Coordinates of C-alpha atoms and ligand atoms in Angstrom, one line a residue:
M1 CA 0.0 0.0 0.0
K2 CA 1.3 3.5 -0.8
A3 CA 1.9 5.9 2.0
K4 CA -0.8 8.2 0.6
D5 CA -3.3 5.4 0.8
I6 CA -2.3 4.5 4.4
F7 CA -2.8 8.1 5.4
I8 CA -6.3 8.3 3.9
K9 CA -7.3 4.9 5.3
N10 CA -6.2 5.9 8.8
K11 CA -8.1 9.1 9.4
D12 CA -7.4 8.9 13.1
F13 CA -3.7 8.8 12.3
S14 CA -2.1 5.5 13.1
M15 CA 1.3 4.6 14.3
E16 CA 1.8 3.1 10.8
A17 CA 1.1 6.4 9.2
A18 CA 3.5 8.2 11.6
D19 CA 6.2 5.7 10.8
S20 CA 5.6 6.2 7.1
L21 CA 5.7 10.0 7.4
F22 CA 8.9 9.8 9.5
A23 CA 10.5 7.7 6.8
M24 CA 9.6 10.3 4.2
A25 CA 11.1 13.0 6.3
L26 CA 14.4 11.1 6.7
K27 CA 14.5 10.4 3.0
A28 CA 14.0 14.1 2.3
S29 CA 16.9 15.0 4.6
E30 CA 19.2 13.7 1.9
N31 CA 18.5 16.9 0.0
S32 CA 19.3 19.1 3.0
Y33 CA 21.7 22.0 2.2
A34 CA 23.6 22.3 5.5
P35 CA 27.3 23.1 4.8
Y36 CA 27.6 25.2 7.9
S37 CA 26.0 23.2 10.7
N38 CA 26.3 19.8 9.0
F39 CA 22.9 19.1 10.7
H40 CA 20.7 17.7 7.9
V41 CA 17.0 17.9 8.5
G42 CA 14.0 16.7 6.5
A43 CA 10.3 17.3 7.1
A44 CA 7.2 15.6 5.6
L45 CA 3.9 17.5 5.9
L46 CA 0.7 15.6 5.4
T47 CA -2.3 17.6 4.1
A48 CA -6.0 16.9 4.9
E49 CA -6.3 15.6 1.3
G50 CA -3.6 13.0 1.9
E51 CA -0.8 14.7 0.0
V52 CA 2.7 14.9 1.4
F53 CA 4.9 17.9 0.9
T54 CA 8.5 17.5 1.9
G55 CA 11.1 20.2 3.0
V56 CA 14.7 20.5 4.0
N57 CA 16.8 23.0 5.8
V58 CA 18.5 25.4 3.5
E59 CA 21.4 27.2 5.0
N60 CA 23.2 30.4 3.9
A61 CA 26.6 32.0 4.3
S62 CA 24.6 34.8 6.1
Y63 CA 23.5 32.4 8.8
G64 CA 20.3 34.2 9.7
A65 CA 19.0 33.6 6.1
T66 CA 18.7 29.9 6.9
V67 CA 15.3 28.3 6.7
C68 CA 14.4 25.1 8.6
A69 CA 13.0 22.0 7.0
E70 CA 9.6 22.4 8.6
R71 CA 9.0 25.9 7.2
T72 CA 10.2 24.9 3.8
A73 CA 7.6 22.1 3.8
V74 CA 4.8 24.4 5.0
F75 CA 5.6 27.2 2.6
S76 CA 5.8 24.7 -0.3
A77 CA 2.4 23.3 0.6
V78 CA 0.8 26.8 1.0
A79 CA 2.3 27.8 -2.4
A80 CA 0.5 24.8 -3.9
G81 CA -2.8 26.0 -2.4
K82 CA -2.9 23.7 0.7
R83 CA -3.7 25.1 4.1
K84 CA -5.2 22.1 6.0
F85 CA -2.5 20.0 7.6
V86 CA -2.8 16.8 9.6
A87 CA 0.7 16.1 10.7
I88 CA 4.4 16.9 10.1
A89 CA 7.3 14.6 10.7
V90 CA 10.8 15.9 11.3
A91 CA 13.8 13.7 10.9
S92 CA 17.6 14.0 10.8
P93 CA 20.4 11.4 10.5
D94 CA 22.4 13.7 12.8
G95 CA 20.2 13.7 15.9
K96 CA 16.7 14.2 17.2
A97 CA 15.2 17.5 16.1
Y98 CA 12.2 19.1 17.7
P99 CA 10.9 22.1 15.7
C100 CA 12.4 25.4 16.7
G101 CA 10.2 28.2 18.1
M102 CA 9.8 29.9 14.8
C103 CA 8.6 26.8 13.1
R104 CA 6.2 26.1 15.9
Q105 CA 4.7 29.5 15.4
V106 CA 4.4 28.9 11.7
L107 CA 2.7 25.6 12.2
S108 CA 0.4 27.2 14.8
E109 CA -0.9 29.5 12.1
F110 CA -2.5 26.5 10.4
G111 CA -3.8 24.5 13.3
K112 CA -3.2 23.7 17.0
D113 CA -4.1 20.1 16.4
I114 CA -1.4 19.3 13.8
K115 CA 0.5 16.3 14.9
I116 CA 4.2 16.6 15.2
I117 CA 6.3 13.5 14.8
V118 CA 9.9 13.5 16.0
G119 CA 12.4 10.9 16.8
L120 CA 16.0 9.9 16.9
D121 CA 15.3 7.1 14.4
A122 CA 12.4 5.0 13.2
E123 CA 12.5 3.0 16.4
S124 CA 12.0 5.9 18.7
I125 CA 9.2 8.0 17.4
E126 CA 7.3 10.5 19.5
I127 CA 4.0 12.0 18.5
T128 CA 3.0 15.3 20.0
D129 CA 1.0 18.3 18.6
V130 CA 1.2 22.0 18.1
A131 CA -0.9 22.8 21.2
E132 CA 1.6 20.9 23.4
M133 CA 4.7 22.3 21.6
L134 CA 3.6 25.9 21.6
P135 CA 1.3 26.8 24.5
K136 CA 0.0 30.4 24.4
G137 CA 1.5 31.1 20.9
F138 CA 1.0 34.5 19.4
E139 CA -2.2 35.3 17.7
L140 CA -3.6 38.5 16.3
Ligands
THU1 N1 16.8 22.9 11.8 C1 15.7 22.5 11.1 O1 15.7 22.5 9.9 N2 14.7 22.0 11.8 C2 14.7 21.8 13.2 O2 13.7 21.3 13.7 C3 15.8 22.2 14.0 C4 16.9 22.9 13.2 C5 18.0 23.3 11.0 C6 18.4 24.7 11.0 C7 19.9 24.7 10.7 O3 20.0 24.6 9.3 C8 20.3 23.4 11.3 O4 19.2 22.6 11.5 C9 21.1 23.5 12.6 O5 20.4 24.3 13.5

């Protein structure tokens, strides 16, 4: 069964779906551009329609211009007209990566119940959500 089909079948978001999304994030990290930190991150964002948008961290010689994998994935999805997100997985072969504060705020814009899947590897996956990761986030 394709990952997309698994996601659509398991509307309540199963562990199988989390595993699959995490694997996609890890695969995406191969395209990470991280010559300065050498910390390669991939993200896989699942939309309500069952599509997956991936993202990687893109670093820059002017360090502050760096964009994290999570935001790359979100912006890519939004650019494609998607705004309803079910879950995002974040993975790195270089260590466990919880989304940074800025990425939590960006995710929060699109839903407090978006699941966040993080882990050191496929055997140690943790599922949390935006509400837990960013209590009392900024809202206009
Ligand atoms: N980074 C991400 O892409 N996502 C995270 O969740 C944590 C940090 C990136 C930013 C930078 O390119 C590198 O990891 C080291 O901070």
